[in-house]
XYZ file of C-alpha atoms in Angstrom:
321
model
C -2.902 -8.289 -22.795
C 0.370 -6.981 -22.354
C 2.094 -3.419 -21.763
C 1.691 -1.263 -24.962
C 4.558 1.560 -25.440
C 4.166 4.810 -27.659
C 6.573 2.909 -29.815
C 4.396 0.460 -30.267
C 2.027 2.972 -32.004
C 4.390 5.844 -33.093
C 2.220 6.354 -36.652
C -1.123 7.575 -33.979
C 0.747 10.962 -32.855
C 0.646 14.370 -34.130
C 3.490 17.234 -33.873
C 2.775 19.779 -31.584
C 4.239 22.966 -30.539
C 6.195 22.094 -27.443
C 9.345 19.531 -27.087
C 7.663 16.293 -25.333
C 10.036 14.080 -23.289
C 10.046 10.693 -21.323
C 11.038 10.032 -17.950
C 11.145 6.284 -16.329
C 8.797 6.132 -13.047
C 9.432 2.150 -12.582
C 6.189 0.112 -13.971
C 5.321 3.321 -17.016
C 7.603 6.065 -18.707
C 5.957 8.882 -18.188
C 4.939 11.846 -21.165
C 5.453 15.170 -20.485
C 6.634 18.730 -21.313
C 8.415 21.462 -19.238
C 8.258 25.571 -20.070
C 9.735 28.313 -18.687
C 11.997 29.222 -15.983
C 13.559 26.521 -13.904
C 13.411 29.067 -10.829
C 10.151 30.078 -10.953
C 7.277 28.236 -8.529
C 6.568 25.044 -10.660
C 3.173 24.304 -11.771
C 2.298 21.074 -12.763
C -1.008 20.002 -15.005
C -2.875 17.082 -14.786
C -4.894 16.597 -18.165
C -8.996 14.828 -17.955
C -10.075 11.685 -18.700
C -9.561 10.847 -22.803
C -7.380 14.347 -22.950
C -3.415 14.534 -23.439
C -0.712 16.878 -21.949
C -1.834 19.023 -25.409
C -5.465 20.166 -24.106
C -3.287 22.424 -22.199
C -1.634 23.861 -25.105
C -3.326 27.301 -25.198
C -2.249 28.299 -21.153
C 1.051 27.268 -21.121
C 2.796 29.407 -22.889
C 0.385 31.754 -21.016
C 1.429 30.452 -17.426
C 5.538 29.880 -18.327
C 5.717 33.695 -17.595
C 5.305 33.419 -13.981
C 5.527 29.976 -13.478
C 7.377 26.507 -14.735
C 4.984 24.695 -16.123
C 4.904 20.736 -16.347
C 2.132 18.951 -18.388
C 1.824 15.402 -18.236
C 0.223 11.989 -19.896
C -0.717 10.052 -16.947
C -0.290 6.357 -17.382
C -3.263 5.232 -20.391
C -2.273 8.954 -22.133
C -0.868 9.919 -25.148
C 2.725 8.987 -25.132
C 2.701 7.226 -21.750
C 2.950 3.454 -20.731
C -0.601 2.172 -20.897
C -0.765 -0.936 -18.243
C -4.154 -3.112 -18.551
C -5.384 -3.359 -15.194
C -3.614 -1.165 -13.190
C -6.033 2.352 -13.552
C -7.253 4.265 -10.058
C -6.820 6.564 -8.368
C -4.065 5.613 -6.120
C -2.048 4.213 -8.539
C -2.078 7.305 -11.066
C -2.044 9.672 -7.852
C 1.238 7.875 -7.166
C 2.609 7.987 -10.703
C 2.210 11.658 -10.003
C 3.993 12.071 -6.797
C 6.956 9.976 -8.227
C 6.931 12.308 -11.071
C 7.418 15.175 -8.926
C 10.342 13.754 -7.275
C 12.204 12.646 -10.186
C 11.708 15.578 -12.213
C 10.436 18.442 -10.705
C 11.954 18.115 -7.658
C 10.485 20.762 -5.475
C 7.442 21.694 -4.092
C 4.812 21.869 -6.723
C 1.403 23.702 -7.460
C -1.029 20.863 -8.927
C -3.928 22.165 -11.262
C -6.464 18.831 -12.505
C -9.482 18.902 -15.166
C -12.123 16.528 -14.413
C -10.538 13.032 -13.185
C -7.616 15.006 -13.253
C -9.101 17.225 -10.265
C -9.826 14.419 -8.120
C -5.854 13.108 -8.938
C -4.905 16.359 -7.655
C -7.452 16.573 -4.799
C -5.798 12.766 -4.147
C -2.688 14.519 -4.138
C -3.863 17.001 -1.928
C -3.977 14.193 0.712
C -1.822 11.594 0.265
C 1.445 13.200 -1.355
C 4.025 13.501 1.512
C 4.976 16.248 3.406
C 6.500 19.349 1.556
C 5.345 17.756 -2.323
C 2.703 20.023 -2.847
C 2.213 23.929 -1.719
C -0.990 23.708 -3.563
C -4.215 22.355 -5.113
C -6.801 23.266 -8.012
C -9.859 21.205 -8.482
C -11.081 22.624 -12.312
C -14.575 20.949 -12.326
C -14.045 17.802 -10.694
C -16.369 14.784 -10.510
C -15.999 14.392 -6.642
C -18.519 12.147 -5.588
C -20.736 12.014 -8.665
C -17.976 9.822 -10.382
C -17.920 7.253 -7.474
C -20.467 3.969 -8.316
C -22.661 4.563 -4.975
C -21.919 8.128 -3.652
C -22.957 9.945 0.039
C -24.520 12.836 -1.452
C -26.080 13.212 -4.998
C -25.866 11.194 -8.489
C -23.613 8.917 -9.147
C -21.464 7.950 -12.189
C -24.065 5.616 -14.102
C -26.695 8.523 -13.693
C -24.263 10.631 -15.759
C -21.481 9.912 -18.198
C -20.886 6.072 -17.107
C -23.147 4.751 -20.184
C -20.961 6.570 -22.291
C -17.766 5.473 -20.925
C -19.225 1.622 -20.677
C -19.805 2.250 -24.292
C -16.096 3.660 -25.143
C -14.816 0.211 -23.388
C -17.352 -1.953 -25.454
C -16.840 -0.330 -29.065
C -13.601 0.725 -28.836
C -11.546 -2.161 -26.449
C -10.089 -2.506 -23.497
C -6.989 -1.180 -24.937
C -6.939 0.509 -27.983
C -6.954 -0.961 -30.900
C -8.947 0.879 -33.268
C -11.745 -0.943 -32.310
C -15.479 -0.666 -33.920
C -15.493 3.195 -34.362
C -18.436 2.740 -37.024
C -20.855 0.480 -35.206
C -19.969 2.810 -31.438
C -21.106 5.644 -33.342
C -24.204 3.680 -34.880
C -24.878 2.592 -31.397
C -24.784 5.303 -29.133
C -27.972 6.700 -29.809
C -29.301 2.704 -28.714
C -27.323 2.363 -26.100
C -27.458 5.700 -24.103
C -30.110 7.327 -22.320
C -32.024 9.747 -24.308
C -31.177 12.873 -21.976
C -27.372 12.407 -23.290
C -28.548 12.212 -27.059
C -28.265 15.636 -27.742
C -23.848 15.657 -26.563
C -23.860 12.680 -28.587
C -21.817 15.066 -31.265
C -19.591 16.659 -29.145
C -18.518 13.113 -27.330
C -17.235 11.967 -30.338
C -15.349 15.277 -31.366
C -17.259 16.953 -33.451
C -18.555 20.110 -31.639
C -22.446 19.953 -30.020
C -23.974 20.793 -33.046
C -22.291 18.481 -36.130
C -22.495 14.717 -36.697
C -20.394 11.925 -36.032
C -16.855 11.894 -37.341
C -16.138 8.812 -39.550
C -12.566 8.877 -37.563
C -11.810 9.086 -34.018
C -10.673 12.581 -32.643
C -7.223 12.782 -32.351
C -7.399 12.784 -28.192
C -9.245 9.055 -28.182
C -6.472 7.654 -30.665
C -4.251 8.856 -27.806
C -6.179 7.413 -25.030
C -6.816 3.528 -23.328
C -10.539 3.127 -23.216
C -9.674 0.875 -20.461
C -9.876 4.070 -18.890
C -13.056 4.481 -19.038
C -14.060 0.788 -17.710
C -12.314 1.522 -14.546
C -14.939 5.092 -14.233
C -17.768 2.495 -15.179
C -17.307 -0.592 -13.360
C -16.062 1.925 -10.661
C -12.473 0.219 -9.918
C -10.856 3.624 -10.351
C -12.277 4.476 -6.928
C -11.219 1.522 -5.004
C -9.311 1.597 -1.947
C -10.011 5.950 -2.328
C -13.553 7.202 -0.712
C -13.910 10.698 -2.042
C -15.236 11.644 1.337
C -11.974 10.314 3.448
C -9.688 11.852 0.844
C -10.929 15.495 1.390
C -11.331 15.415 4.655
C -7.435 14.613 4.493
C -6.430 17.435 2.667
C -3.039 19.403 3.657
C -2.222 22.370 1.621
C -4.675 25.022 0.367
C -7.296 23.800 -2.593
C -8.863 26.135 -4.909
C -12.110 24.153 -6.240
C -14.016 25.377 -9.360
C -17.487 24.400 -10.638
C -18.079 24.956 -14.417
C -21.381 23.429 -15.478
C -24.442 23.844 -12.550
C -27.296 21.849 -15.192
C -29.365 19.180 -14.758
C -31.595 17.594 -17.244
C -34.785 19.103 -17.034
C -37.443 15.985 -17.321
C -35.227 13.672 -15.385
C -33.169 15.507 -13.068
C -29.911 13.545 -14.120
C -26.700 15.603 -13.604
C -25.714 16.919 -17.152
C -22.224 18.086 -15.427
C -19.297 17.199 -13.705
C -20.700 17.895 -9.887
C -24.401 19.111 -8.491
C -24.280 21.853 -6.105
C -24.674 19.844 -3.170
C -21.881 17.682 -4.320
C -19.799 21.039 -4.350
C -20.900 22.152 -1.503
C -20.085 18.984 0.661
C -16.404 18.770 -1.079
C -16.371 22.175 0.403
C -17.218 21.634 3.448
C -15.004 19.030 3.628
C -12.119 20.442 2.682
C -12.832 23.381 5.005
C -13.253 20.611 7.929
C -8.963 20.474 7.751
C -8.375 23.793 8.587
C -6.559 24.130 5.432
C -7.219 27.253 3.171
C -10.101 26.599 0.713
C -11.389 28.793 -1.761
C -14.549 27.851 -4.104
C -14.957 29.659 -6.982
C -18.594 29.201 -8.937
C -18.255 29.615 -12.376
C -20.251 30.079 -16.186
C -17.831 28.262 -17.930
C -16.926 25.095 -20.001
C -16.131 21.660 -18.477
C -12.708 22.383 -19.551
C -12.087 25.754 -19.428
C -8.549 26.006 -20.032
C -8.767 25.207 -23.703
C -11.576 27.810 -25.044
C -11.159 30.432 -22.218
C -7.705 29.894 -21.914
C -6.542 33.776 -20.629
C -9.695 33.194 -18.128
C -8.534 30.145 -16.418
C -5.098 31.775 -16.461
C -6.333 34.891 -14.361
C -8.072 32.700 -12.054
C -5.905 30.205 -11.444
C -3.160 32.822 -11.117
C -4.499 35.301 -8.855
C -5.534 32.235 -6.401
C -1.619 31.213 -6.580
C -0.381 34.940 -5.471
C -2.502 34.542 -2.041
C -0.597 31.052 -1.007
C 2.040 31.331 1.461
């Protein structure tokens, strides 16, 4: 299957309330938007698994008073190049680095959800020298999203069935797919301990049924995507336990939900406790500034508790150097 542009889909988008724009990286064109002042500290945010650049909508105009603040598809996103194949870690965590060269073009402040945390804890690592003056890890799957992991649950304890199911149903690459017979399936084909999300999965809210229509952030999404999570390619070449013991800039690491399912155990979150704990410890192990920060709060905070994650995420900027 071959390399599917936005224009190749134009009629799936949706206005929103920021200018989006394109810039050429080589093998994708990247999506993104930029807001606020061009000298301010730049911020950059790195959207979750199945969410575009647009999940951020409610915090940037928020952050653009102190900050400039990029949002980006990565590769597989919204508006960006989707390339069959060619989804992991090191390849989107160097889609972001070139970004940051060609258009920010100083050094940067990354803040990840979910997958997105563990781009930006890859970044955190492996960008070069000067890049980055900053990390933030917003509920990241670290360790728990990896096949076979060192300490706790791994990914087919969790949310893999669900994202093995997004690949099935919905293809490789999006094409529609069989939205009717995924959401006739799911209660089949996942465990019972994830039947009560089913709901909110498919973008409806955790209480309502099944949509007869995709959400608008999975018509914007490669569910080739979520293969890589389940078959676990999106890890290879990148243990999570190398990468943060590489870390070389100060991280600030959140952790939302702290739940596990009550008859079987299975992690209902992003990340157990001891998974947190021995990211922590990790990322302590480099000398590098590290601050954890605990919290009651959504998976992805920055859309419901948007002036929240804007305090916290702010006041942990004002003590880098």
């Amino acid at each position: 299957m071959g390399i599917s542009e936005a224009a190749d889909r134009a009629d799936t988008f949706v206005p929103h309330r920021f200018t989006e724009q394109l810039v050429d990286l080589g093998e994708i064109r990247m999506n993104y938007v930029a807001e606020g002042d061009p000298g301010a500290p730049a911020l950059l945010l790195v959207p979750a698994q199945g969410e575009s650049w647009w999940g951020y909508e409610e915090v940037i105009g928020l952050l653009s008073s102190e900050f400039q603040v990029f949002a980006i598809d990565l590769r597989g996103q919204g508006r960006s190049t989707w390339t069959p194949g060619r989804y992991n870690l090191n390849t989107w965590g160097q889609d972001v680095a070139h970004f940051i060269d060609l258009v920010i073009q100083r050094p940067t402040i990354v803040a990840g959800n979910s997958s997105g945390g563990v781009i930006a804890a890859w970044l955190a690592a492996y960008a070069k020298p000067g890049q980055l003056r900053g990390a933030i890890l917003e509920d990241p799957p670290l360790f728990s999203s990896q096949a076979a992991p060192p300490y706790g649950p791994g990914m087919m304890q969790t949310l893999g069935p669900m994202f093995a199911a997004w690949a099935k149903w919905l293809g490789k690459q999006w094409s529609i797919g069989d939205w009717d017979g995924m959401v006739k399936a799911l209660p089949h084909e996942l465990p019972a301990f994830l039947h009560p999300g089913i709901g909110f999965m498919l973008g409806d809210g955790p209480d309502s049924g099944a949509s007869s229509t995709p959400p608008q952030h999975l018509k914007e999404y490669d569910p080739e995507w979520a293969w890589a999570w389940a078959n676990d390619s999106a890890n290879a070449g990148c243990d999570h336990a190398d990468m943060l013991a590489q870390a070389k800039v100060p991280v600030l690491l959140t952790h939302h939900f702290h739940m596990t399912d009550p008859d079987t155990g299975h992690l209902m979150g992003a990340m157990t406790d001891i998974q947190a704990h021995q990211a922590r410890r990790l990322l302590e192990s480099t000398g590098q500034p590290v601050t954890y920060t605990p919290l009651d709060a959504p998976h992805t905070m920055h859309e419901p508790e948007a002036q929240r994650y804007t305090d916290v995420i702010t006041e942990w900027i004002k003590t880098l150097p």
